Every structure is written in C-alpha cells, then in structure tokens.
Amino acid sequence: MNVEEMDFKNQLFDLESERRVISSMLHSEDACIEAYNSLQVTDFYSPQHGTVFELTSSLYEREIRPTYVELIKEAHTLGMLTNSRDIEDLKYIAEHYIDDGNIKYWIKKVRDKSRLRKFESFLRKSYQMLQEDIDQDVEQILMSAEEELTNMTALEIDDHVDTPGDLAKLGYEEVERRFLRYKDIKELHQGVIPLDGLPTGFYNLNKVTLGYKPGDLIILGAQTGHGKTSFALHTANAVAIRSKKNLLYLNTEMSRPQIALRWGSILSGIEHERVRSGEINESELSRILHGYSQLEDSGFYSYPCPNLTPEKTISIARKFKAQKQIDMMIIDYIGRMDKQDSRLQEWQVLEQIVKTQKMLAQNLQIVVMCLVQLNPDGSLQGAKRMKNECDLMLKLSPIPKEELEESEELKKFDTMPNYAIFIDKNRDGQSGIRIPIYFDLQRQIMKDVKRVTI
Amino acid sequence: MATKDIRLKKLYDSMGSMISNLHLQKGKLSHEEMYCLLSVLDYTLMGKSDTNFIALLREWQASELEPEINEIIKATLMSVDFKKPASVIKNMEIIRGLIRYNNELKDS
C-alpha cells in the first residue's frame, strides 16, 4: 500500500471518537442509553472497540450499570482479561473523557465513518465487478448500484420500502389472519372478539378499538379532578396486573407513597381515604396485603418524575424497552412537562410533545398513552394538532347531573353510569361514540356498566 | 467538563486498573479479593454509598486490630453483596461490632 492509499485508509475510521463514545458509556447512564440506541457493533472500526461496546451493551441489557469496574469484572469472568496489557488497553479507552452532553456529536462521528466505510466497500465492489465482467448488462449494473447507494444515503437502518409484491403479501396475510380470527370468534371464543393489542380495561372500548396496538399513540383528555390518574391506573391494572404485560408509568405530579397507596385502594376495593388514614380493620389489612401481592407479581413499573421533559421520556422509554421489554408507557400528564424553550406557546409545546411521543411509539413499537388536561369548557388546547398525531383520542368526563336525573337511557344499565368515555378519534375504527362507565371515586375504581333492558 | 469531575473519573479508572493489575500481573490479590475491592470502588465512587460506609472503612484501617479480628472483618467485607442495600447495612453492623469488640478487648 502506498502513502496516498494509507492516508486515504486513515480517513475511513476515527478511533478517538470510538474511544470517546465508549468512555462516555462507562461514565454516564444517559450517554449509555443514547449510544446503545444509536450504534451497532459493526459501526466500530476497531474490533477491540466493537467487543468493548458489545460487553457494555450486554451489561446494560441485564440492568447492570456498565461502569468501568463492571466492565473489568465482566471481561475477567469471560476470560478476556489475561494480562496487564489488556487492562491498560481498557484504561486507555476509559480515559477518553467527554462532557456527557456532547455524546450525540461523538456518536455521529462514529456513525459517519461507518457509513463512509460502507460507501468505500460499495465502490470497491462495483469497480471489481466491472473489471471482472465487462460484458454485463449496463442497465442492470447501474440499477443495482443505484439501489445500494440509495439504501446508504436516503434510508436509515430501520426504514423499509414496500415493493408492490411486499404490500400484496402483507395485505393477504393480514386478511388471512383476520379471517382465521373471525372463525375463532365463532367457534372457540363463542362470539367474544379477541384483541389485536393490549386490553383497555373496558369491554366496550375493547370492542371498538380491538385493544391498544404497538405503535399507537393514545390521548386521554379530562378536566382537573375528573379522573385522569384513575383512568391511567385502571389501564395499568388491565395491562400490567391482569394481563401481566410490562408497562411504564411516568407520573409528573404524585410521589411514590401516593402512587403506592392508590394501588392499595384499587386492588383491595377499600375506600382510598380510609387506606390513606389507616382507618381499617385487620381483615381489610389482609385484603390490602393480598392486593399488593398482585402488584408485586405484575409488570407495573413506576417512575415518578416531577421535572419530565420530552427528551427525558425518550431516554427513559428506550431504557425500559431495552431492559424490561415494556409494551406500553403512560405519561401522567403532559401538561406538567418542563418547557425546553420558554418562547414557545403552551399549544406549541404540547404539539411538540405529542409528535415526539408518536415517533417514540412507532420506533419502539410500544403503546404510548398521554394524559392531557381539558379546558373547563371541555375543549383542548392545540386539539386539532394533537388529534392529527394520535391514533385514538378519548375524553373522560362525568355525566351531567341533569342528564343523570332525566335520561331514561342511563337507567337501562345494571349500575347507573356516572362517567363517560367519548371516542373523539379512532384511526382504526368507529369514532364519535360515547361509552358510559361507572367511576367509584372513593375506591378509585372504574367499571364497565352492562345494559340490562332494551 | 469540570476539572473535579475529570479528576474523579481518572481516580476511579486508575484505581480500577490498579486493583485488576494487582491480581493479574502481580498475583498479590486473589480473584475474590479483586472482585471485592472493585465492588468497594464502584460503591464508594459511583455515588452509591453514604458517607457512613467510607467512615467505617477508615475506622477499620485506623484501628489496631487483633490479626484474627482483622481477618474476620476482611472476610465479612468480602461476603457483602453490594447490589443489595440490606446486605451492606447488615455487614456494616457486623464490622462495626467487631471493631467495638476489639477496642473493648484492648481496654480490658
């Protein structure tokens, strides 16, 4: 290899950036989440760096904070550290400190070099192909080169373009799946529709939506004191406790003891006020204990976070997706999130948050439910924009007193409903529907109501 | 990045390397001793410990202990599961008790 070629080769990697990324992963959890989600082993030029990245990522996936010490232990256990030279190499990498806030800059440098290497390999391959077989169909050569190049430039790793064949195949599979499911409904489930996604906790809402599906963004609006948190915990009960799916609950308002006490009441069916004050007898105490044992076995992960920002939700969601394989995240509630830019109007901030959450749901293939506050007149600030972004928009409100007294319709249920869920938007099905429910305020429990007379 | 921050990171990394080298290169630490010291380092410098733990280690080092008691304290420290706060608290109590017992022996 001549000097020029050597110089060119040196442009294709940046070992310093690779070391800085790994060093930052070892010293900051946020940096670790960012790098884990943005890079792959193959993005590292140095095989040694790739191995250290792989070890660090594997620790992180097992919920072990990948510190330098943990890395040494892991490498030692795997027999990868045999002499002091290995330790010196590791130390050299670890000592490439950066300001953790700059991690994205260093990740980009590593990725860019990785893409450049892929491009170089593409050029080499193409040149070699031309040399070997000059009589090939030129059109074919250029087309296949163009396709490869487009994949390298325009498309990210996760992007996927459907060919007509792909789409037809997908369509057929979807219809076939639904056909078989319909048969199942008739034969096995005796008319009860199985869900496509996670249970909503309400029979009628399940029926209309077929469950919350991965990639869905759900917005639930309610006025202050009208049961936003109760709805969130009711959903969590259906998903994480009864269905044992993993769910992350981000709360911006309540403390850890407040959330824990709410569960005591919900799972035991004892009035919240009495649980809070401790005014209970021994048999009720044992009922509460039983309730908490259900919580213990569930997939409910709680993260009280008073200073939540959209950026923070991304990193927390990524972390829990990698480590706990969550299927759903609930944000209670987005009006309390910190503004990143104080010049923005309230509705602009909400719009930004909702857009971020939709992308997050799609990228991680989880359900994201955002709780928002309705204005006193029942409207929602920035509602139109939010509605555009979300897949399902629900509004929760008490049924007005006059309606409760006068409506004959409401008297046809086994329990007199006092609340209603209004389906304002439903991308996959019917909307404009009002589902009456019963909300036991004292026990913080929401229930379906069954129509008993026609 | 703040200088103090870098100094702390450097101290942590150098200590980690030194402990590993004492096992790998010089054979002065057993495998278990290396693991224990690395865990203590992580526990004390990565913001996981309270000051009581460090104070106790200092107290242990400053005490003139009977060789047997010293060995028991070392064995106790090596049995700590630093991932479990309850294990740390329980073993800290044992170590504290052993130092107290040693002092009483000296006084009597």
Coordinates of C-alpha atoms in Angstrom, one line a residue:
Chain A
M1 CA 0.0 0.0 0.0
N2 CA 1.5 3.4 -1.0
V3 CA 1.5 6.5 1.2
E4 CA -1.6 8.0 -0.6
E5 CA -3.6 4.9 -0.1
M6 CA -2.5 4.8 3.5
D7 CA -3.7 8.4 4.0
F8 CA -7.0 7.6 2.4
K9 CA -7.5 4.5 4.5
N10 CA -6.9 6.6 7.6
Q11 CA -9.8 8.8 6.6
L12 CA -12.2 5.9 7.0
F13 CA -12.1 5.5 10.7
D14 CA -11.9 7.7 13.8
L15 CA -10.6 5.6 16.7
E16 CA -10.6 8.6 19.0
S17 CA -14.3 9.1 18.6
E18 CA -14.9 5.4 19.1
R19 CA -13.0 5.6 22.4
R20 CA -14.8 8.7 23.5
V21 CA -18.2 7.1 22.9
I22 CA -17.3 4.0 24.9
S23 CA -15.7 6.1 27.7
S24 CA -18.9 8.1 28.0
M25 CA -21.0 5.0 28.1
L26 CA -18.9 3.8 31.1
H27 CA -19.3 7.1 33.0
S28 CA -22.9 8.2 32.3
E29 CA -26.1 6.3 32.1
D30 CA -27.7 8.8 29.7
A31 CA -24.8 8.6 27.3
C32 CA -25.0 4.8 27.5
I33 CA -28.7 4.8 26.6
E34 CA -28.0 7.2 23.7
A35 CA -25.1 5.1 22.3
Y36 CA -26.9 1.8 22.9
N37 CA -29.8 3.0 20.8
S38 CA -27.8 4.7 18.0
L39 CA -24.9 2.4 17.3
Q40 CA -24.2 -1.2 16.4
V41 CA -21.1 -3.3 16.9
T42 CA -20.4 -3.0 13.2
D43 CA -20.2 0.8 13.4
F44 CA -16.8 0.4 15.2
Y45 CA -13.8 0.0 13.1
S46 CA -11.6 -1.4 15.8
P47 CA -12.5 -5.0 16.7
Q48 CA -11.4 -4.3 20.2
H49 CA -13.7 -1.3 20.5
G50 CA -16.5 -3.3 19.0
T51 CA -16.0 -6.0 21.7
V52 CA -16.0 -3.5 24.5
F53 CA -19.1 -1.9 23.1
E54 CA -20.8 -5.3 22.9
L55 CA -19.8 -6.1 26.5
T56 CA -21.0 -2.7 27.7
S57 CA -24.3 -3.1 25.9
S58 CA -24.8 -6.6 27.3
L59 CA -24.3 -5.4 30.8
Y60 CA -26.8 -2.6 30.2
E61 CA -29.4 -5.0 28.8
R62 CA -29.0 -7.1 32.0
E63 CA -29.7 -3.9 34.1
I64 CA -26.1 -3.7 35.3
R65 CA -24.9 -0.2 35.2
P66 CA -21.9 -0.6 32.8
T67 CA -19.2 1.2 34.8
Y68 CA -15.5 0.6 34.2
V69 CA -15.4 -1.7 37.2
E70 CA -18.3 -3.8 36.0
L71 CA -16.7 -4.0 32.6
I72 CA -13.5 -5.3 34.1
K73 CA -15.4 -7.9 36.1
E74 CA -17.4 -9.0 33.1
A75 CA -14.3 -9.2 30.9
H76 CA -12.5 -11.1 33.6
T77 CA -15.3 -13.6 34.1
L78 CA -15.4 -14.2 30.3
G79 CA -11.6 -14.8 30.3
M80 CA -11.0 -11.8 28.2
L81 CA -8.6 -10.1 30.6
T82 CA -5.5 -12.2 30.9
N83 CA -2.7 -9.7 31.4
S84 CA -1.9 -6.2 32.4
R85 CA -1.7 -5.1 28.7
D86 CA -5.5 -5.8 28.4
I87 CA -6.1 -3.7 31.5
E88 CA -4.0 -0.9 30.1
D89 CA -6.0 -1.0 26.8
L90 CA -9.3 -0.8 28.7
K91 CA -8.0 2.1 30.8
Y92 CA -6.8 3.9 27.8
I93 CA -10.3 3.7 26.3
A94 CA -12.0 4.7 29.5
E95 CA -9.8 7.8 29.9
H96 CA -11.1 9.4 26.8
Y97 CA -13.5 11.6 28.8
I98 CA -16.0 13.9 27.2
D99 CA -18.7 16.2 28.5
D100 CA -21.6 13.7 28.6
G101 CA -23.9 16.3 27.0
N102 CA -21.8 16.0 23.8
I103 CA -22.4 12.4 23.3
K104 CA -24.6 12.9 20.2
Y105 CA -21.7 14.7 18.5
W106 CA -19.3 11.8 19.1
I107 CA -21.9 9.2 18.1
K108 CA -22.4 11.0 14.8
K109 CA -18.7 10.9 14.1
V110 CA -18.6 7.2 14.7
R111 CA -21.6 6.6 12.5
D112 CA -20.4 8.9 9.7
K113 CA -17.1 7.0 9.5
S114 CA -19.0 3.7 9.5
R115 CA -21.2 4.9 6.6
L116 CA -18.1 6.1 4.8
R117 CA -16.6 2.6 5.1
K118 CA -19.7 1.1 3.6
F119 CA -19.5 3.5 0.7
E120 CA -15.9 2.7 0.1
S121 CA -16.7 -1.0 0.2
F122 CA -19.5 -0.4 -2.3
L123 CA -17.1 1.5 -4.7
R124 CA -14.5 -1.3 -4.4
K125 CA -17.1 -4.0 -5.1
S126 CA -18.5 -2.1 -8.1
Y127 CA -15.0 -1.5 -9.5
Q128 CA -14.1 -5.1 -9.1
M129 CA -17.3 -6.2 -10.7
L130 CA -16.6 -4.0 -13.7
Q131 CA -13.1 -5.4 -14.1
E132 CA -14.2 -9.0 -13.9
D133 CA -17.1 -8.9 -16.3
I134 CA -17.1 -6.0 -18.8
D135 CA -19.9 -7.5 -20.9
Q136 CA -22.6 -7.3 -18.2
D137 CA -25.9 -5.5 -18.9
V138 CA -25.1 -1.9 -18.1
E139 CA -28.6 -1.0 -17.2
Q140 CA -28.7 -3.8 -14.7
I141 CA -25.4 -2.8 -13.2
L142 CA -26.4 0.8 -12.8
M143 CA -29.8 -0.1 -11.4
S144 CA -28.4 -2.3 -8.7
A145 CA -25.7 0.2 -7.9
E146 CA -28.3 2.9 -7.6
E147 CA -30.4 0.8 -5.2
E148 CA -27.5 0.1 -3.0
L149 CA -26.4 3.7 -2.9
T150 CA -30.0 4.9 -2.2
N151 CA -30.1 2.5 0.8
M152 CA -26.9 4.0 2.1
T153 CA -27.9 7.7 1.7
A154 CA -31.7 8.2 1.9
L155 CA -32.7 5.4 4.1
E156 CA -31.9 4.8 7.7
I157 CA -31.3 1.3 9.0
D158 CA -34.9 0.9 10.2
D159 CA -36.6 2.3 7.0
H160 CA -38.3 -0.1 4.8
V161 CA -39.8 0.4 1.4
D162 CA -42.5 -2.0 0.4
T163 CA -42.5 -3.2 -3.2
P164 CA -45.9 -4.0 -4.8
G165 CA -45.2 -7.7 -4.1
D166 CA -44.4 -7.0 -0.4
L167 CA -47.5 -5.0 0.1
A168 CA -49.7 -7.6 -1.6
K169 CA -48.2 -10.3 0.5
L170 CA -48.7 -8.3 3.7
G171 CA -52.3 -7.5 2.7
Y172 CA -53.1 -11.2 2.1
E173 CA -51.5 -12.2 5.4
E174 CA -53.5 -9.6 7.3
V175 CA -56.8 -10.6 5.7
E176 CA -56.0 -14.3 6.3
R177 CA -55.2 -13.6 9.9
R178 CA -58.4 -11.7 10.4
F179 CA -60.4 -14.5 8.6
L180 CA -58.9 -17.1 10.9
R181 CA -59.6 -14.9 13.9
Y182 CA -63.2 -14.4 12.8
K183 CA -63.5 -18.2 12.5
D184 CA -62.0 -18.5 16.0
I185 CA -64.5 -16.0 17.4
K186 CA -67.4 -18.1 16.1
E187 CA -66.0 -21.5 17.1
L188 CA -63.7 -21.1 20.1
H189 CA -64.5 -17.8 21.7
Q190 CA -68.2 -18.1 21.3
G191 CA -68.6 -14.7 19.8
V192 CA -66.2 -12.8 22.0
I193 CA -63.8 -10.8 19.9
P194 CA -60.1 -11.5 20.8
L195 CA -58.0 -8.4 21.0
D196 CA -55.4 -7.2 18.5
G197 CA -53.4 -5.3 21.1
L198 CA -53.4 -4.6 24.9
P199 CA -56.6 -4.7 26.8
T200 CA -58.1 -1.3 27.6
G201 CA -59.8 -2.4 30.8
F202 CA -63.3 -1.6 29.3
Y203 CA -65.4 -4.2 27.4
N204 CA -67.0 -1.7 25.1
L205 CA -63.7 0.1 24.4
N206 CA -62.1 -3.2 23.6
K207 CA -64.9 -3.9 21.2
V208 CA -64.5 -0.6 19.3
T209 CA -60.7 -0.5 19.3
L210 CA -59.7 -4.2 19.5
G211 CA -57.2 -3.1 22.1
Y212 CA -54.2 -0.7 22.1
K213 CA -51.8 -1.7 19.4
P214 CA -48.0 -1.4 19.3
G215 CA -47.1 2.0 17.7
D216 CA -50.3 3.6 18.8
L217 CA -50.4 7.0 20.5
I218 CA -53.5 7.4 22.7
I219 CA -54.5 10.7 24.1
L220 CA -56.8 10.8 27.1
G221 CA -58.2 14.2 28.0
A222 CA -60.1 15.1 31.2
Q223 CA -60.6 18.2 33.3
T224 CA -58.7 18.7 36.6
G225 CA -60.1 16.3 39.2
H226 CA -62.1 14.3 36.6
G227 CA -60.1 11.0 36.9
K228 CA -57.1 11.2 34.6
T229 CA -54.9 9.3 37.1
S230 CA -57.6 6.9 37.9
F231 CA -58.0 6.1 34.2
A232 CA -54.3 5.7 33.9
L233 CA -54.1 3.3 36.8
H234 CA -57.2 1.4 35.6
T235 CA -55.4 0.9 32.3
A236 CA -52.3 -0.2 34.1
N237 CA -54.4 -2.6 36.1
A238 CA -55.8 -4.2 32.9
V239 CA -52.4 -4.3 31.2
A240 CA -49.8 -4.9 33.8
I241 CA -51.7 -6.6 36.6
R242 CA -54.3 -8.7 34.9
S243 CA -52.5 -9.4 31.7
K244 CA -49.0 -9.3 33.2
K245 CA -47.6 -7.2 30.4
N246 CA -44.8 -4.8 31.2
L247 CA -45.9 -1.2 31.5
L248 CA -44.0 2.0 32.4
Y249 CA -46.0 4.7 34.3
L250 CA -44.4 8.2 34.3
N251 CA -46.1 10.5 36.8
T252 CA -45.2 14.2 37.0
E253 CA -47.4 15.0 40.0
M254 CA -47.6 12.2 42.5
S255 CA -45.0 11.0 45.0
R256 CA -44.0 7.3 45.3
P257 CA -46.1 6.8 48.5
Q258 CA -49.1 8.4 46.9
I259 CA -48.9 6.1 43.9
A260 CA -48.4 3.1 46.2
L261 CA -51.4 4.0 48.3
R262 CA -53.6 4.4 45.3
W263 CA -52.8 0.8 44.3
G264 CA -53.7 -0.3 47.9
S265 CA -57.2 1.1 47.4
I266 CA -57.7 -0.1 43.8
L267 CA -56.6 -3.6 44.4
S268 CA -58.4 -4.2 47.7
G269 CA -61.6 -2.3 46.8
I270 CA -61.4 -0.3 50.1
E271 CA -62.1 3.4 50.1
H272 CA -59.0 5.4 49.3
E273 CA -59.5 7.9 52.2
R274 CA -59.6 5.0 54.7
V275 CA -56.5 3.4 53.2
R276 CA -54.7 6.8 53.4
S277 CA -55.7 7.5 57.0
G278 CA -55.1 3.9 58.2
E279 CA -58.7 3.6 59.4
I280 CA -59.1 -0.1 58.5
N281 CA -59.6 -3.3 60.4
E282 CA -57.4 -6.4 60.4
S283 CA -59.3 -8.3 57.7
E284 CA -59.1 -5.2 55.4
L285 CA -55.4 -5.0 56.1
S286 CA -55.0 -8.6 54.9
R287 CA -57.1 -7.7 51.8
I288 CA -54.8 -4.9 51.1
L289 CA -51.8 -7.1 51.6
H290 CA -53.3 -9.6 49.1
G291 CA -53.7 -6.6 46.6
Y292 CA -50.1 -5.7 46.9
S293 CA -49.0 -9.3 46.3
Q294 CA -50.8 -9.0 42.9
L295 CA -48.9 -5.7 42.3
E296 CA -45.6 -7.5 43.2
D297 CA -46.2 -10.1 40.5
S298 CA -47.2 -7.6 37.9
G299 CA -45.4 -5.8 35.1
F300 CA -46.1 -2.3 36.5
Y301 CA -43.0 -0.1 36.6
S302 CA -43.5 3.3 38.1
Y303 CA -41.2 6.4 37.5
P304 CA -42.3 9.5 39.4
C305 CA -40.6 12.3 37.7
P306 CA -41.7 15.9 38.5
N307 CA -39.2 17.5 36.0
L308 CA -40.1 15.4 33.0
T309 CA -39.1 16.7 29.5
P310 CA -39.9 15.2 26.1
E311 CA -36.2 14.3 25.8
K312 CA -36.2 12.6 29.1
T313 CA -39.3 10.5 28.2
I314 CA -37.4 9.2 25.1
S315 CA -34.4 8.1 27.1
I316 CA -36.5 6.5 29.9
A317 CA -38.7 4.7 27.4
R318 CA -35.6 3.4 25.5
K319 CA -34.1 2.2 28.7
F320 CA -37.2 0.4 29.8
K321 CA -37.8 -1.1 26.4
A322 CA -34.2 -2.5 26.3
Q323 CA -34.2 -3.7 29.9
K324 CA -37.8 -4.6 30.7
Q325 CA -39.3 -5.1 27.3
I326 CA -42.2 -2.8 28.1
D327 CA -45.3 -3.0 25.9
M328 CA -46.8 0.3 27.0
M329 CA -45.9 3.7 28.5
I330 CA -48.3 6.1 30.2
I331 CA -47.4 9.7 30.8
D332 CA -49.5 11.3 33.5
Y333 CA -49.6 14.1 32.5
I334 CA -48.0 16.1 29.6
G335 CA -49.2 19.5 30.8
R336 CA -46.8 19.2 33.6
M337 CA -43.8 18.6 31.4
D338 CA -41.0 21.2 31.5
K339 CA -40.7 23.5 28.6
Q340 CA -37.4 23.2 26.7
D341 CA -37.9 26.6 25.0
S342 CA -39.7 29.2 27.1
R343 CA -40.5 31.3 24.0
L344 CA -43.0 28.6 22.8
Q345 CA -46.7 28.9 23.4
E346 CA -48.4 26.3 25.5
W347 CA -50.1 24.7 22.5
Q348 CA -46.8 24.6 20.6
V349 CA -45.1 22.8 23.5
L350 CA -48.0 20.3 23.6
E351 CA -47.8 19.7 19.9
Q352 CA -44.1 19.1 20.1
I353 CA -44.5 16.6 23.0
V354 CA -47.3 14.7 21.2
K355 CA -45.2 14.5 18.0
T356 CA -42.3 13.1 19.9
Q357 CA -44.4 10.6 21.7
K358 CA -45.9 9.3 18.4
M359 CA -42.4 8.8 16.9
L360 CA -41.4 7.1 20.1
A361 CA -44.4 4.7 20.0
Q362 CA -43.6 3.8 16.4
N363 CA -39.8 3.4 16.8
L364 CA -40.1 1.3 19.9
Q365 CA -43.2 -0.5 18.8
I366 CA -45.0 0.2 22.1
V367 CA -48.2 1.8 23.1
V368 CA -47.9 5.4 24.4
M369 CA -50.7 6.9 26.3
C370 CA -50.6 10.6 27.1
L371 CA -52.9 12.2 29.6
V372 CA -53.8 15.8 28.8
Q373 CA -55.9 18.4 30.7
L374 CA -59.1 19.7 29.1
N375 CA -60.2 23.3 29.5
P376 CA -63.2 23.9 31.7
D377 CA -65.5 24.0 28.6
G378 CA -64.3 20.5 27.7
S379 CA -62.1 21.7 24.8
L380 CA -58.4 21.0 24.4
Q381 CA -55.7 23.5 23.6
G382 CA -54.0 22.6 20.4
A383 CA -56.6 19.9 20.0
K384 CA -56.6 19.8 16.2
R385 CA -52.9 19.2 16.0
M386 CA -53.0 16.6 18.7
K387 CA -55.8 14.9 17.0
N388 CA -53.8 14.7 13.8
E389 CA -50.9 13.0 15.5
C390 CA -52.7 10.4 17.7
D391 CA -54.4 7.1 16.8
L392 CA -57.0 7.3 19.4
M393 CA -58.3 10.3 21.2
L394 CA -60.5 9.7 24.3
K395 CA -62.2 12.2 26.5
L396 CA -63.3 11.3 30.0
S397 CA -66.0 13.3 31.8
P398 CA -68.7 13.0 34.4
I399 CA -72.2 12.7 33.0
P400 CA -74.0 16.0 33.9
K401 CA -76.4 15.8 36.9
E402 CA -79.4 16.8 34.8
E403 CA -78.8 14.0 32.4
L404 CA -78.4 11.5 35.2
E405 CA -81.8 12.5 36.6
E406 CA -83.7 12.8 33.4
S407 CA -82.2 10.3 31.0
E408 CA -84.2 7.1 30.7
E409 CA -81.4 5.6 28.6
L410 CA -79.0 5.6 31.6
K411 CA -81.4 3.7 33.7
K412 CA -81.2 0.7 31.5
F413 CA -77.8 -0.4 32.9
D414 CA -77.1 -2.8 35.8
T415 CA -75.3 0.1 37.6
M416 CA -76.2 3.7 36.9
P417 CA -73.3 5.1 35.0
N418 CA -71.9 8.4 36.2
Y419 CA -69.0 8.9 33.8
A420 CA -68.5 8.5 30.0
I421 CA -65.6 7.9 27.7
F422 CA -66.1 9.7 24.4
I423 CA -64.1 8.4 21.4
D424 CA -63.2 11.5 19.6
K425 CA -60.9 9.9 17.1
N426 CA -60.2 6.3 16.2
R427 CA -57.9 5.7 13.3
D428 CA -58.7 2.0 13.1
G429 CA -62.5 2.1 13.6
Q430 CA -65.6 3.9 14.7
S431 CA -65.4 7.3 16.5
G432 CA -68.0 9.7 17.9
I433 CA -69.1 7.0 20.3
R434 CA -69.9 7.6 24.0
I435 CA -69.2 4.7 26.3
P436 CA -70.9 5.1 29.7
I437 CA -69.0 3.7 32.7
Y438 CA -69.2 3.8 36.5
F439 CA -66.4 5.6 38.4
D440 CA -66.3 4.8 42.1
L441 CA -64.5 7.9 43.3
Q442 CA -64.0 6.7 46.8
R443 CA -62.3 3.4 45.7
Q444 CA -60.7 5.0 42.7
I445 CA -62.1 2.2 40.6
M446 CA -63.6 2.4 37.1
K447 CA -66.1 -0.3 35.9
D448 CA -68.0 -1.3 32.9
V449 CA -71.7 -0.9 33.0
K450 CA -73.9 -3.6 31.4
R451 CA -77.1 -2.8 29.6
V452 CA -79.8 -4.9 31.1
T453 CA -83.0 -3.7 29.5
I454 CA -83.7 -2.6 25.9
Chain B
M1 CA -16.3 19.3 31.8
A2 CA -15.4 20.4 35.3
T3 CA -11.9 19.6 36.4
K4 CA -13.1 18.0 39.6
D5 CA -15.3 15.7 37.5
I6 CA -12.4 14.6 35.3
R7 CA -10.2 14.1 38.4
L8 CA -12.8 11.9 40.0
K9 CA -13.2 9.8 36.8
K10 CA -9.4 9.5 36.5
L11 CA -9.1 8.4 40.1
Y12 CA -11.8 5.8 39.6
D13 CA -10.4 4.4 36.4
S14 CA -6.8 4.3 37.7
M15 CA -7.9 2.6 40.9
G16 CA -9.9 0.0 38.9
S17 CA -6.9 -0.7 36.8
M18 CA -4.5 -0.9 39.7
I19 CA -6.7 -3.4 41.6
S20 CA -7.0 -5.6 38.5
N21 CA -3.3 -5.4 37.9
L22 CA -2.6 -6.5 41.5
H23 CA -4.4 -9.7 40.6
L24 CA -3.4 -10.2 37.0
Q25 CA 0.2 -9.0 37.0
K26 CA 1.5 -9.3 40.4
G27 CA -0.7 -12.0 41.9
K28 CA -1.0 -10.0 45.1
L29 CA -4.7 -10.3 45.2
S30 CA -6.9 -13.3 44.9
H31 CA -9.7 -13.4 42.4
E32 CA -12.2 -12.9 45.3
E33 CA -10.2 -10.0 46.8
M34 CA -10.0 -8.3 43.5
Y35 CA -13.8 -8.6 43.0
C36 CA -14.4 -7.3 46.5
L37 CA -12.2 -4.3 46.1
L38 CA -13.6 -3.4 42.7
S39 CA -17.1 -3.5 44.2
V40 CA -16.0 -1.3 47.1
L41 CA -14.6 1.1 44.5
D42 CA -17.8 1.2 42.5
Y43 CA -19.8 1.5 45.6
T44 CA -17.9 4.4 47.1
L45 CA -17.1 6.4 43.9
M46 CA -20.1 5.9 41.7
G47 CA -22.4 7.7 44.1
K48 CA -24.0 4.5 45.5
S49 CA -22.7 4.7 49.1
D50 CA -23.4 7.0 52.0
T51 CA -20.5 8.6 54.0
N52 CA -21.1 6.1 56.8
F53 CA -19.6 3.3 54.8
I54 CA -16.4 5.2 53.9
A55 CA -16.1 6.3 57.5
L56 CA -16.3 2.8 58.7
L57 CA -13.6 1.7 56.3
R58 CA -11.4 4.5 57.6
E59 CA -12.1 3.5 61.1
W60 CA -11.2 -0.1 60.3
Q61 CA -7.9 1.0 58.7
A62 CA -7.0 3.3 61.6
S63 CA -7.7 0.7 64.3
E64 CA -5.0 -1.5 65.7
L65 CA -6.8 -4.8 65.4
E66 CA -6.0 -8.3 66.6
P67 CA -4.9 -10.3 63.5
E68 CA -7.8 -12.7 63.9
I69 CA -10.4 -9.9 64.1
N70 CA -8.8 -8.2 61.2
E71 CA -9.2 -11.4 59.2
I72 CA -12.9 -11.8 60.2
I73 CA -13.6 -8.2 59.2
K74 CA -11.9 -8.8 55.8
A75 CA -14.0 -12.0 55.3
T76 CA -17.2 -10.1 56.3
L77 CA -16.4 -7.3 53.8
M78 CA -15.8 -9.9 51.1
S79 CA -19.2 -11.5 51.7
V80 CA -21.1 -8.2 51.1
D81 CA -23.4 -8.2 48.2
F82 CA -23.0 -4.6 47.1
K83 CA -26.0 -4.8 44.9
K84 CA -28.3 -5.3 47.9
P85 CA -28.5 -2.4 50.3
A86 CA -29.7 -4.8 53.1
S87 CA -26.6 -6.8 52.8
V88 CA -24.4 -3.7 53.0
I89 CA -26.2 -2.4 56.1
K90 CA -26.2 -5.8 57.8
N91 CA -22.5 -6.4 57.2
M92 CA -21.6 -2.8 58.2
E93 CA -23.2 -3.5 61.5
I94 CA -21.1 -6.7 61.9
I95 CA -17.9 -4.9 61.1
R96 CA -18.8 -2.0 63.5
G97 CA -19.4 -4.6 66.2
L98 CA -16.1 -6.3 65.6
I99 CA -14.2 -3.1 65.8
R100 CA -16.0 -2.2 69.1
Y101 CA -15.3 -5.7 70.4
N102 CA -11.6 -5.3 69.6
N103 CA -11.4 -1.9 71.4
E104 CA -13.1 -3.4 74.4
L105 CA -10.5 -6.2 74.4
K106 CA -7.7 -3.7 74.3
D107 CA -9.2 -1.6 77.1
S108 CA -9.8 -4.6 79.5

